[in-house]
PDB file of N, CA and C in Angstrom:
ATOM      1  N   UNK P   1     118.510  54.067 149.365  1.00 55.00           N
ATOM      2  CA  UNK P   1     117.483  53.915 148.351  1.00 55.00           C
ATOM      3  C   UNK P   1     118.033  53.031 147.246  1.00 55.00           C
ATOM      4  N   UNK P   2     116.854  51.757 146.796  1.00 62.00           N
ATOM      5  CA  UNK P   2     117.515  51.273 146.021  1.00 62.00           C
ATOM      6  C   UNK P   2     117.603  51.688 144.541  1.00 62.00           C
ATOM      7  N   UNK P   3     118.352  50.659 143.284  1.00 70.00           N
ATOM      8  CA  UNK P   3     118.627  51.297 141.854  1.00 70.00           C
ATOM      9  C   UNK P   3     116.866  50.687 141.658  1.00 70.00           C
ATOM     10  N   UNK P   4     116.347  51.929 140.827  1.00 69.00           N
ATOM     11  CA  UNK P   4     115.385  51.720 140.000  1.00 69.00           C
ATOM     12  C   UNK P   4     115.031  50.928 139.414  1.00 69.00           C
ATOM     13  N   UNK P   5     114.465  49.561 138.762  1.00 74.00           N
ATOM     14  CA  UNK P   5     114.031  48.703 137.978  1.00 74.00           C
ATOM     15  C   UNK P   5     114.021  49.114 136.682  1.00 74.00           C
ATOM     16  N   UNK P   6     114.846  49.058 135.687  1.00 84.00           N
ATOM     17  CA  UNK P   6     114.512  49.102 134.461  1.00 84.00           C
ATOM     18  C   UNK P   6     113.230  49.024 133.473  1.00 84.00           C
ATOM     19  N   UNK P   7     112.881  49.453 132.758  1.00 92.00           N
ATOM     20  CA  UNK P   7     111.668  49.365 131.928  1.00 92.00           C
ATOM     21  C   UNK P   7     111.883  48.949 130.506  1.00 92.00           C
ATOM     22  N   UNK P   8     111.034  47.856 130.625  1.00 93.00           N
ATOM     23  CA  UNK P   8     110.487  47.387 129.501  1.00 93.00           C
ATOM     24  C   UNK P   8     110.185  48.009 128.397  1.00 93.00           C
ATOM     25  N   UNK P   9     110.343  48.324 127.384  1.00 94.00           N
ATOM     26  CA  UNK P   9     110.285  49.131 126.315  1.00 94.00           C
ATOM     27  C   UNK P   9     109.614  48.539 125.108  1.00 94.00           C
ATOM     28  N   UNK P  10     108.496  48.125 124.685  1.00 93.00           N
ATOM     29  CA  UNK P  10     108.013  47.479 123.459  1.00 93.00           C
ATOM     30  C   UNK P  10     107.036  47.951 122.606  1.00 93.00           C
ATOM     31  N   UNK P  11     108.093  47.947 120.875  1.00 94.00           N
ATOM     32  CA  UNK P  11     107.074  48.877 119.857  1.00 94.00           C
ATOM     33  C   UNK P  11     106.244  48.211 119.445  1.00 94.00           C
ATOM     34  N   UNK P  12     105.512  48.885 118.903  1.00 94.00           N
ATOM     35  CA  UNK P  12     104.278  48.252 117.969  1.00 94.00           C
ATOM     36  C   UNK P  12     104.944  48.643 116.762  1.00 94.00           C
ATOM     37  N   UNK P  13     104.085  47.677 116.029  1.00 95.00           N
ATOM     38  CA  UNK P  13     105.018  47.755 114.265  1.00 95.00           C
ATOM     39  C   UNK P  13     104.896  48.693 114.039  1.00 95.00           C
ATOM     40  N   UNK P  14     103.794  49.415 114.169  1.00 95.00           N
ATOM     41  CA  UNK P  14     103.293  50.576 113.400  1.00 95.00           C
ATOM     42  C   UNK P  14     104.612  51.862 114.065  1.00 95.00           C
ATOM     43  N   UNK P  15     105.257  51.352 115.074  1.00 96.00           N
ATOM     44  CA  UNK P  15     105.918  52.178 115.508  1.00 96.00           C
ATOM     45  C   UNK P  15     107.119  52.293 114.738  1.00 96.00           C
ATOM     46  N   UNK P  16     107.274  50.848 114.263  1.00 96.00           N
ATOM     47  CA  UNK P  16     109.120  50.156 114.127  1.00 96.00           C
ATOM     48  C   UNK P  16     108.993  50.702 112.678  1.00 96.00           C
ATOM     49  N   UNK P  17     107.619  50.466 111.529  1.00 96.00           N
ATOM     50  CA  UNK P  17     107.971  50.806 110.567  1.00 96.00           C
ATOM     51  C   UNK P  17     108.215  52.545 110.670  1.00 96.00           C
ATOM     52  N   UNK P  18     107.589  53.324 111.440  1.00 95.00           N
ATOM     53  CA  UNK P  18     107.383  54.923 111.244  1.00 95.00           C
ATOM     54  C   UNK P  18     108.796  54.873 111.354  1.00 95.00           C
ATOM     55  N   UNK P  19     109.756  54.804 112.290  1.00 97.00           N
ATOM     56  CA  UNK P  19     110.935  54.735 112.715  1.00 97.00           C
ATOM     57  C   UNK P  19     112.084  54.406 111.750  1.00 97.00           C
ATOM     58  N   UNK P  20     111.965  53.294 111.232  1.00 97.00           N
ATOM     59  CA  UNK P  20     112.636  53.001 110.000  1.00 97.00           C
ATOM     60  C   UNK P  20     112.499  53.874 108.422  1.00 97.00           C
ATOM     61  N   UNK P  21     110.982  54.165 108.439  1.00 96.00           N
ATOM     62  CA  UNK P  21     111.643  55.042 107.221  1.00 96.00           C
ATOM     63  C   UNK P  21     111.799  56.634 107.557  1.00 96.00           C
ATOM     64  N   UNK P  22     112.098  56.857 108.853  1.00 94.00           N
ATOM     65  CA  UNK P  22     112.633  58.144 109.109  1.00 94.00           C
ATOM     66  C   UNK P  22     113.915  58.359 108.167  1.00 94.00           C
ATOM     67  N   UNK P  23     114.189  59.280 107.646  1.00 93.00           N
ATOM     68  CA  UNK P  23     115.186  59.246 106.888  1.00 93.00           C
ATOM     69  C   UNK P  23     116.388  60.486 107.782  1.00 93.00           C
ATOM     70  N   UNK P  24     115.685  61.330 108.544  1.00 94.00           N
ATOM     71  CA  UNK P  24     117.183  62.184 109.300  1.00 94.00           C
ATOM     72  C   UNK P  24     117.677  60.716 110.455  1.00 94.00           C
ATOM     73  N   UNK P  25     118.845  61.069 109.621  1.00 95.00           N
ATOM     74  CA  UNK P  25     119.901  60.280 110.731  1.00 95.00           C
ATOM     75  C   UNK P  25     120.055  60.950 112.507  1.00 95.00           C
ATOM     76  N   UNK P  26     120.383  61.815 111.943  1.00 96.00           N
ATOM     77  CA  UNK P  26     120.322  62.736 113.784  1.00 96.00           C
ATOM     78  C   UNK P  26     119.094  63.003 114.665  1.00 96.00           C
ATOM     79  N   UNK P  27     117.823  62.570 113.661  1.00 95.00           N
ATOM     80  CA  UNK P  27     116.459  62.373 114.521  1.00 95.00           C
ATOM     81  C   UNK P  27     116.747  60.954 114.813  1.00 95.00           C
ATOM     82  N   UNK P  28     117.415  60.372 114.337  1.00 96.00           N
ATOM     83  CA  UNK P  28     116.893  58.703 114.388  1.00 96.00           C
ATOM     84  C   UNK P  28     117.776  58.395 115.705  1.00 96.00           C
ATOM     85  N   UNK P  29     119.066  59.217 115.660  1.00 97.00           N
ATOM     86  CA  UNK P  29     119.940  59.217 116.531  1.00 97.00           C
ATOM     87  C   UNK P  29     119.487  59.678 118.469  1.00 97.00           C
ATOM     88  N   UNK P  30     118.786  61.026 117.872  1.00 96.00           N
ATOM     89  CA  UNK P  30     118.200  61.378 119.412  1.00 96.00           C
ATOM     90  C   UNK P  30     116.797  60.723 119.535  1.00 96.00           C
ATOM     91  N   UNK P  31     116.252  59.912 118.924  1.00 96.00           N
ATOM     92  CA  UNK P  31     114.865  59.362 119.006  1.00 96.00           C
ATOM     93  C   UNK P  31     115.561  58.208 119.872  1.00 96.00           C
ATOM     94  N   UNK P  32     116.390  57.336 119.363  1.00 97.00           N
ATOM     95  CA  UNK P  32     116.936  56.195 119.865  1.00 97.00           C
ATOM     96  C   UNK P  32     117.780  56.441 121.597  1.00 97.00           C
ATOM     97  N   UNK P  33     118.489  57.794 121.564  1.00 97.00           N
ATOM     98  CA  UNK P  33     118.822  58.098 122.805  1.00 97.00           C
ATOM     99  C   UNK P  33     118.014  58.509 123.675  1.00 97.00           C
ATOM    100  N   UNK P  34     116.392  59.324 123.344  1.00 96.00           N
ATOM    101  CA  UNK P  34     115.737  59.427 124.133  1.00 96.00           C
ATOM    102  C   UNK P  34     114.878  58.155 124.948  1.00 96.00           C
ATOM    103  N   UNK P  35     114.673  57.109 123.877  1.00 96.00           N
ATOM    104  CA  UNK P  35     113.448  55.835 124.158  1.00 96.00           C
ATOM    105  C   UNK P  35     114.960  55.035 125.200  1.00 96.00           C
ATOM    106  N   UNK P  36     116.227  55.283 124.821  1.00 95.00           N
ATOM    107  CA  UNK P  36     117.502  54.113 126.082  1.00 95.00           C
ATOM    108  C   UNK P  36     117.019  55.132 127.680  1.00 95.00           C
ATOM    109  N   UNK P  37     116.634  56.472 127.348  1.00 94.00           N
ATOM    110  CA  UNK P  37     116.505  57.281 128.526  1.00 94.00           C
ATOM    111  C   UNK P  37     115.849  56.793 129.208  1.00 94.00           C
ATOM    112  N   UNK P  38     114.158  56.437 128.696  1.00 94.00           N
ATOM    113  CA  UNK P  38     113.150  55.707 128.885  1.00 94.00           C
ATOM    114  C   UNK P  38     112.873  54.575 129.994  1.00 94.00           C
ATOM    115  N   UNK P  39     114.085  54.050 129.620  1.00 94.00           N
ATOM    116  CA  UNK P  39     114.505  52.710 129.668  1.00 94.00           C
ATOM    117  C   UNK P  39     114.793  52.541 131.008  1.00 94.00           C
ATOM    118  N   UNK P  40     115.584  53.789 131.667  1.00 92.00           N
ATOM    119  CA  UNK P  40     116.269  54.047 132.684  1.00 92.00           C
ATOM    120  C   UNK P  40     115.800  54.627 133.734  1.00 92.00           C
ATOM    121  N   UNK P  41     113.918  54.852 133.221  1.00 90.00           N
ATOM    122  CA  UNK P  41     113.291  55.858 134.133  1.00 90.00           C
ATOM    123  C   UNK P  41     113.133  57.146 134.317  1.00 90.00           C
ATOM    124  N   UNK P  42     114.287  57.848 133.148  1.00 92.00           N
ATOM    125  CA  UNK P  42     114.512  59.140 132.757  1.00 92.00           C
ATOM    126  C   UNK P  42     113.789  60.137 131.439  1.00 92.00           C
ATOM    127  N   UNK P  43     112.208  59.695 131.751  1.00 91.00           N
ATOM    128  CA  UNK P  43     111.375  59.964 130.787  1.00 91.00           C
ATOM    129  C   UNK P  43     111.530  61.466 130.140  1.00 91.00           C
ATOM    130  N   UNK P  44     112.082  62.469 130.769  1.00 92.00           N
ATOM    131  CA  UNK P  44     112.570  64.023 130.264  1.00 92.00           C
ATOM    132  C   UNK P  44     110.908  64.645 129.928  1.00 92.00           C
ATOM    133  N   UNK P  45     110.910  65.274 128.827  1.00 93.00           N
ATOM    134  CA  UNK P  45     109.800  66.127 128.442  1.00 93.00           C
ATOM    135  C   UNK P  45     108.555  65.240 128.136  1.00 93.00           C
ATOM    136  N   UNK P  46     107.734  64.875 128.716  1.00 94.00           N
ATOM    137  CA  UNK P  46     106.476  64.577 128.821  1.00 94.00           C
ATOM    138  C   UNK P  46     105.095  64.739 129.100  1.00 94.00           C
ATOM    139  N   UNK P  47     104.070  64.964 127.715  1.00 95.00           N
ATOM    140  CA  UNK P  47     102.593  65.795 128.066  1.00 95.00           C
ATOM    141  C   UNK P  47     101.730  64.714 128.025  1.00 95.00           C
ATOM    142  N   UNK P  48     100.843  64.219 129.308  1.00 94.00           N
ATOM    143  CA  UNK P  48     100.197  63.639 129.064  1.00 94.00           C
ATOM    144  C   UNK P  48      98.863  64.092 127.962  1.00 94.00           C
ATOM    145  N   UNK P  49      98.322  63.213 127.550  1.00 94.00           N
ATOM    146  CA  UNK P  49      97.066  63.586 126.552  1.00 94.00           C
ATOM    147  C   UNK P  49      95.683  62.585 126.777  1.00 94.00           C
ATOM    148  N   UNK P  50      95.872  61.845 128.136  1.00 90.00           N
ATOM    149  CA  UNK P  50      94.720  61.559 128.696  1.00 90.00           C
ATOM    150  C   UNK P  50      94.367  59.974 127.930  1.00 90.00           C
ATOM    151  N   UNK P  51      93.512  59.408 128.880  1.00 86.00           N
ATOM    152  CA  UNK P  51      92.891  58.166 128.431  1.00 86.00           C
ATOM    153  C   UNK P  51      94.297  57.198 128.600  1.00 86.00           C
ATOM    154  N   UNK P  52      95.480  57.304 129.156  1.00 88.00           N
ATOM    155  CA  UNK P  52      96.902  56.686 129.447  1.00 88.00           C
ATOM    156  C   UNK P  52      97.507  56.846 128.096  1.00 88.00           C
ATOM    157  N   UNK P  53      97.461  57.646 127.345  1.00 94.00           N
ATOM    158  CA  UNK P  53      98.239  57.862 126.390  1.00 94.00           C
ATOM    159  C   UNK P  53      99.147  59.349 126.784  1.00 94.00           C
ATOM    160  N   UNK P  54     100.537  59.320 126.447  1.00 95.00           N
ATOM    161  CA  UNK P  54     101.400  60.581 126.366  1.00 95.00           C
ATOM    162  C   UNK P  54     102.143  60.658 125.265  1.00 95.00           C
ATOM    163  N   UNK P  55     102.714  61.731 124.967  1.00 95.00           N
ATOM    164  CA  UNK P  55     103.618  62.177 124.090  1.00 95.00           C
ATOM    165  C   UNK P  55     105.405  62.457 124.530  1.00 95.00           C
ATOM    166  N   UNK P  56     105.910  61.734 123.894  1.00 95.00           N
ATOM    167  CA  UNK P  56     107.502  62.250 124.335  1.00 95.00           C
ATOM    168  C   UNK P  56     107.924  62.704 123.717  1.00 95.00           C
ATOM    169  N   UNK P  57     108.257  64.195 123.863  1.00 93.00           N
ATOM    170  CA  UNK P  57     108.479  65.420 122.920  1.00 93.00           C
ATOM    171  C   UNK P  57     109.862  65.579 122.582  1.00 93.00           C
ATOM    172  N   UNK P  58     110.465  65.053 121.355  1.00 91.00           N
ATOM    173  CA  UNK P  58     111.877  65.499 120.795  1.00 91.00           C
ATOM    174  C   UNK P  58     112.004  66.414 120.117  1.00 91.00           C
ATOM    175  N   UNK P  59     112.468  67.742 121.147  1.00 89.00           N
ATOM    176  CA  UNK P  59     112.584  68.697 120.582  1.00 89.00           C
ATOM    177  C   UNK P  59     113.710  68.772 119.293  1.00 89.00           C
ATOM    178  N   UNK P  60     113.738  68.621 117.931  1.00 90.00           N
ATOM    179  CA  UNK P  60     114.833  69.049 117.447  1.00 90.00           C
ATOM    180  C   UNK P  60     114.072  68.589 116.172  1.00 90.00           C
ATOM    181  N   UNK P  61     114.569  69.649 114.662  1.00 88.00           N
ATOM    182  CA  UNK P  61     114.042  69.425 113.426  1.00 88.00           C
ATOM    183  C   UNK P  61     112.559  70.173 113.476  1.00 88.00           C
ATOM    184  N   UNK P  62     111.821  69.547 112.662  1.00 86.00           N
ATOM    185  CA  UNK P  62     109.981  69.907 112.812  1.00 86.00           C
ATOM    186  C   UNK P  62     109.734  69.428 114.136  1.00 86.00           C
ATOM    187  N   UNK P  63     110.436  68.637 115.275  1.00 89.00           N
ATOM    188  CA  UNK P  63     109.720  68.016 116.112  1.00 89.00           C
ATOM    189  C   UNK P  63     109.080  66.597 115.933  1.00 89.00           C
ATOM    190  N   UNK P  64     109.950  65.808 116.919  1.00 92.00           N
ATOM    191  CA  UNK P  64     109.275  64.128 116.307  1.00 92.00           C
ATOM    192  C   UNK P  64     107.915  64.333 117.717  1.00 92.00           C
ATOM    193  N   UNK P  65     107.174  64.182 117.820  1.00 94.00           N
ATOM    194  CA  UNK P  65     106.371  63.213 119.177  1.00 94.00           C
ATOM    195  C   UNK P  65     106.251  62.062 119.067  1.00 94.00           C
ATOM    196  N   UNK P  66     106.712  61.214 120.023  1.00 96.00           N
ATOM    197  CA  UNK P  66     106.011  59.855 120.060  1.00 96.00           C
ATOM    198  C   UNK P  66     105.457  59.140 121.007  1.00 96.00           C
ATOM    199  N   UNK P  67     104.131  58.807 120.528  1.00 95.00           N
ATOM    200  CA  UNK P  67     103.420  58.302 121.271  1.00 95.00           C
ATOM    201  C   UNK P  67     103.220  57.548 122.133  1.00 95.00           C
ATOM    202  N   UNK P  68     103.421  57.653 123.457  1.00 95.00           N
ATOM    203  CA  UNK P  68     103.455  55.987 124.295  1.00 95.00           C
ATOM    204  C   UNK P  68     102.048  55.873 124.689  1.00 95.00           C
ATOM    205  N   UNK P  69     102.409  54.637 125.621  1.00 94.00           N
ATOM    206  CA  UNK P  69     101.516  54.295 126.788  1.00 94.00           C
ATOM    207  C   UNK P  69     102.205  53.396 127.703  1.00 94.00           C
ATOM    208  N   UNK P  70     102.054  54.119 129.085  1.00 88.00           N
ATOM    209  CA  UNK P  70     102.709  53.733 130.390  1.00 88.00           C
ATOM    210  C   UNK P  70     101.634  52.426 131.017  1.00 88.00           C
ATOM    211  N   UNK P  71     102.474  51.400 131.033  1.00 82.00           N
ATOM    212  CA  UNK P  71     101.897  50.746 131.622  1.00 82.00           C
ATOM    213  C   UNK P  71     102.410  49.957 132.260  1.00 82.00           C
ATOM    214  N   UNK P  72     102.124  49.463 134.245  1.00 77.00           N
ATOM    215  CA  UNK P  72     102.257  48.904 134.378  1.00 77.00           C
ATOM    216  C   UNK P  72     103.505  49.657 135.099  1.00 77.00           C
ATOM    217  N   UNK P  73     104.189  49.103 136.026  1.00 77.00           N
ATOM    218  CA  UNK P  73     105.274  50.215 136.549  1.00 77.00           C
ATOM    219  C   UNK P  73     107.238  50.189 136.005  1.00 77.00           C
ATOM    220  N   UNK P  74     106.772  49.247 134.989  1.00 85.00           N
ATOM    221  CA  UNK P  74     107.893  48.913 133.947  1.00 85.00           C
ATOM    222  C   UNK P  74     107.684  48.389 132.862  1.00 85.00           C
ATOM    223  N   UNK P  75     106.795  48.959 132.588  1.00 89.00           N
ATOM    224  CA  UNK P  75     106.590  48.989 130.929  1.00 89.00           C
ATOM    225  C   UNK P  75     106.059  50.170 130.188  1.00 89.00           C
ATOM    226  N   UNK P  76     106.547  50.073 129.369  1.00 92.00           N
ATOM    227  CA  UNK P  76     106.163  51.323 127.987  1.00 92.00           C
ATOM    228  C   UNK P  76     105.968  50.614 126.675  1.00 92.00           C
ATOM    229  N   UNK P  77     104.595  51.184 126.016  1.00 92.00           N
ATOM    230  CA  UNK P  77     104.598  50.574 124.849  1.00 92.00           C
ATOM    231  C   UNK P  77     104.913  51.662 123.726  1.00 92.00           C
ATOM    232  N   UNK P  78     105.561  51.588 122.658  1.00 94.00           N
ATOM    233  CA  UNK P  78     105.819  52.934 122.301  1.00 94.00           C
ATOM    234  C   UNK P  78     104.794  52.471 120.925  1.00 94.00           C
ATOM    235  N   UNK P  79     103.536  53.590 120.764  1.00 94.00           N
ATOM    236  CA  UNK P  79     102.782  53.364 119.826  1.00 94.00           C
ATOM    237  C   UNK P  79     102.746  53.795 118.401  1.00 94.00           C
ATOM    238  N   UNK P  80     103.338  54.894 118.299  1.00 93.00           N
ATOM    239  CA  UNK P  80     103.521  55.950 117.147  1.00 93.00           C
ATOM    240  C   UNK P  80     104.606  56.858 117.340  1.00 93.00           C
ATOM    241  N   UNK P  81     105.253  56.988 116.272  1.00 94.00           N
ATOM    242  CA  UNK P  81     106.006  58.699 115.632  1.00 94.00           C
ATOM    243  C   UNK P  81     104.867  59.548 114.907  1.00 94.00           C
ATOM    244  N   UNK P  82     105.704  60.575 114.548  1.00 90.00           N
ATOM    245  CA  UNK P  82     105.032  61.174 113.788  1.00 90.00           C
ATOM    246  C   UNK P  82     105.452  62.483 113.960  1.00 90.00           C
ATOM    247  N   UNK P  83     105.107  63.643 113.069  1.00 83.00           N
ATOM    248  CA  UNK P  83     105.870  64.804 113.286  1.00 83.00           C
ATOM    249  C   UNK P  83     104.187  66.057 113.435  1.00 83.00           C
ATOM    250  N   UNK P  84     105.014  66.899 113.844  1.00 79.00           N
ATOM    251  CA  UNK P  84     103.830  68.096 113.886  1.00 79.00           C
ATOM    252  C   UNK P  84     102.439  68.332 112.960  1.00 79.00           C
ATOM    253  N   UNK P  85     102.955  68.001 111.588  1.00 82.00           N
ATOM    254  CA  UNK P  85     102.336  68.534 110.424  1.00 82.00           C
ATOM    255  C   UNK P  85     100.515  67.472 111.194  1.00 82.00           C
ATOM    256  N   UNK P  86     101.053  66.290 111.192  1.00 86.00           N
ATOM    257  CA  UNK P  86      99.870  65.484 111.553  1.00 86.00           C
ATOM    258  C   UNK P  86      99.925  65.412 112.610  1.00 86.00           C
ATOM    259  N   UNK P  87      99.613  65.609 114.018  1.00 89.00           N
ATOM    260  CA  UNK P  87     100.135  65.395 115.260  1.00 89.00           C
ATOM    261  C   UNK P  87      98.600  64.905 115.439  1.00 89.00           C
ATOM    262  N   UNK P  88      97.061  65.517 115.005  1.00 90.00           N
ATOM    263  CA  UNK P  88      96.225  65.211 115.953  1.00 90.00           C
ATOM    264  C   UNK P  88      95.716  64.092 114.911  1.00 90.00           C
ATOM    265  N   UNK P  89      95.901  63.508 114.118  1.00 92.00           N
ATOM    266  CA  UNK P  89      95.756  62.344 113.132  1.00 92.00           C
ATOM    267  C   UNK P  89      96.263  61.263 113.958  1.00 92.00           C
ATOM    268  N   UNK P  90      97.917  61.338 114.357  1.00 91.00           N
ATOM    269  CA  UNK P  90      98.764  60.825 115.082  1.00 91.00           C
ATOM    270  C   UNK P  90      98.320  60.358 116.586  1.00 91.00           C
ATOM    271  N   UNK P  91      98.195  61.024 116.997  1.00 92.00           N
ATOM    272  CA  UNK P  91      97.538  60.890 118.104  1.00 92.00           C
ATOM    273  C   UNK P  91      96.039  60.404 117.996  1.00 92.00           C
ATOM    274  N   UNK P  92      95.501  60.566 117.568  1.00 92.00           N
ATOM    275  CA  UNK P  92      93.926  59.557 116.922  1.00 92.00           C
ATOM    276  C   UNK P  92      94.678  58.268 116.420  1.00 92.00           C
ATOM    277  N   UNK P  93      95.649  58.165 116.188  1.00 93.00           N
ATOM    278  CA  UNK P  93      96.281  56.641 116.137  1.00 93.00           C
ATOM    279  C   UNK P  93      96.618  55.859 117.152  1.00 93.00           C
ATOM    280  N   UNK P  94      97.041  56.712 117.531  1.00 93.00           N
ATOM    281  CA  UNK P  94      98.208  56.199 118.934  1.00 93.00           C
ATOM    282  C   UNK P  94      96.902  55.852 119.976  1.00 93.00           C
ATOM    283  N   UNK P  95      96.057  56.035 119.808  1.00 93.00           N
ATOM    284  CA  UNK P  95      94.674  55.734 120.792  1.00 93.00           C
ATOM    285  C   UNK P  95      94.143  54.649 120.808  1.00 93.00           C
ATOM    286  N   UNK P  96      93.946  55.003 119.080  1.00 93.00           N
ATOM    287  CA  UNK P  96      93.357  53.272 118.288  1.00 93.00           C
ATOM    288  C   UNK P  96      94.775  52.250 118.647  1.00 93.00           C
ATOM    289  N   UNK P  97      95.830  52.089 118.497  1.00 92.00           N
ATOM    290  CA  UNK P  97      96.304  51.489 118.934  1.00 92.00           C
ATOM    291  C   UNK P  97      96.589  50.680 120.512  1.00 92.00           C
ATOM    292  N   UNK P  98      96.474  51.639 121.280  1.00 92.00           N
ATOM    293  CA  UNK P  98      96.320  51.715 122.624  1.00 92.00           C
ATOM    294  C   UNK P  98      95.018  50.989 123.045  1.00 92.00           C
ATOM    295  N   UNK P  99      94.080  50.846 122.646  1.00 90.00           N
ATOM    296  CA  UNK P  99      92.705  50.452 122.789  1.00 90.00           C
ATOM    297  C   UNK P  99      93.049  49.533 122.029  1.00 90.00           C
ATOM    298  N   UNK P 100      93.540  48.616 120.897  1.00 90.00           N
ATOM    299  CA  UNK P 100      93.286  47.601 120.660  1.00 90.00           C
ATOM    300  C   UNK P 100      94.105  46.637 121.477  1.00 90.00           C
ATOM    301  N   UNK P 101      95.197  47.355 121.411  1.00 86.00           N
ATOM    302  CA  UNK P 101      96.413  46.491 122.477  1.00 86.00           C
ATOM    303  C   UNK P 101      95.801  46.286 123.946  1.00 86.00           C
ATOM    304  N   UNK P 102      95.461  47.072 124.384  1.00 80.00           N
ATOM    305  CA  UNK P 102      94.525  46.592 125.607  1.00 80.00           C
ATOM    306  C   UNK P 102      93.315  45.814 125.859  1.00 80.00           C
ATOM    307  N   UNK P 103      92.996  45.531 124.479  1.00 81.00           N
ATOM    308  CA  UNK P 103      92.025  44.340 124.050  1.00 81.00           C
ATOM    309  C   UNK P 103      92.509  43.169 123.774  1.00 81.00           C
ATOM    310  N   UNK P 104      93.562  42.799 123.401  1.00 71.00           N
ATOM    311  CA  UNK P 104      93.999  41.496 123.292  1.00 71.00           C
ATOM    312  C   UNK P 104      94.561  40.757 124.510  1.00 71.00           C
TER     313      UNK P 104
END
């Protein structure tokens, strides 16, 4: 059996800025080790939430989710962070995003 194909991994700003002003270092740390996982095909804890949008659940702190969308059989677009407090705001983003990106 052959090695897996790597995946494409590409944020949306809206992603890069959420990400950047994260301020825990050790979320920023396992956020960044989970999306190299990604990378590798080793997606770990994942709920889909329908319409091709999912959540990749980092368990640790309040809980980051972030939002993808699988597309394509090596690619991921990563659409949103965001933490619990707002999750279904978040996810009403991560949609609108998803739907516009699939419009252009």
């Amino acid at each position: 059996m052959g090695k897996p194909l790597p995946i494409e991994i590409r944020q949306t700003a809206i992603f890069m800025r959420w990400f950047a002003n994260l301020r825990d270092i050790r979320a920023r740390a396992r956020i960044t080790a989970r999306i190299r996982r990604v990378s590798l095909g080793q997606f770990g804890d994942v709920k889909s939430l329908g319409g091709g949008i999912s959540e990749l659940r980092i368990d640790y702190g309040p809980g980051y989710p972030i939002y993808i969308a699988h597309r394509a059989p090596s690619l991921v677009l990563l659409l949103t962070g965001g933490d619990k407090f707002r999750q279904s705001a978040d996810i009403q983003q991560a949609r609108d995003i998803a739907r516009a990106w699939e419009s252009d």
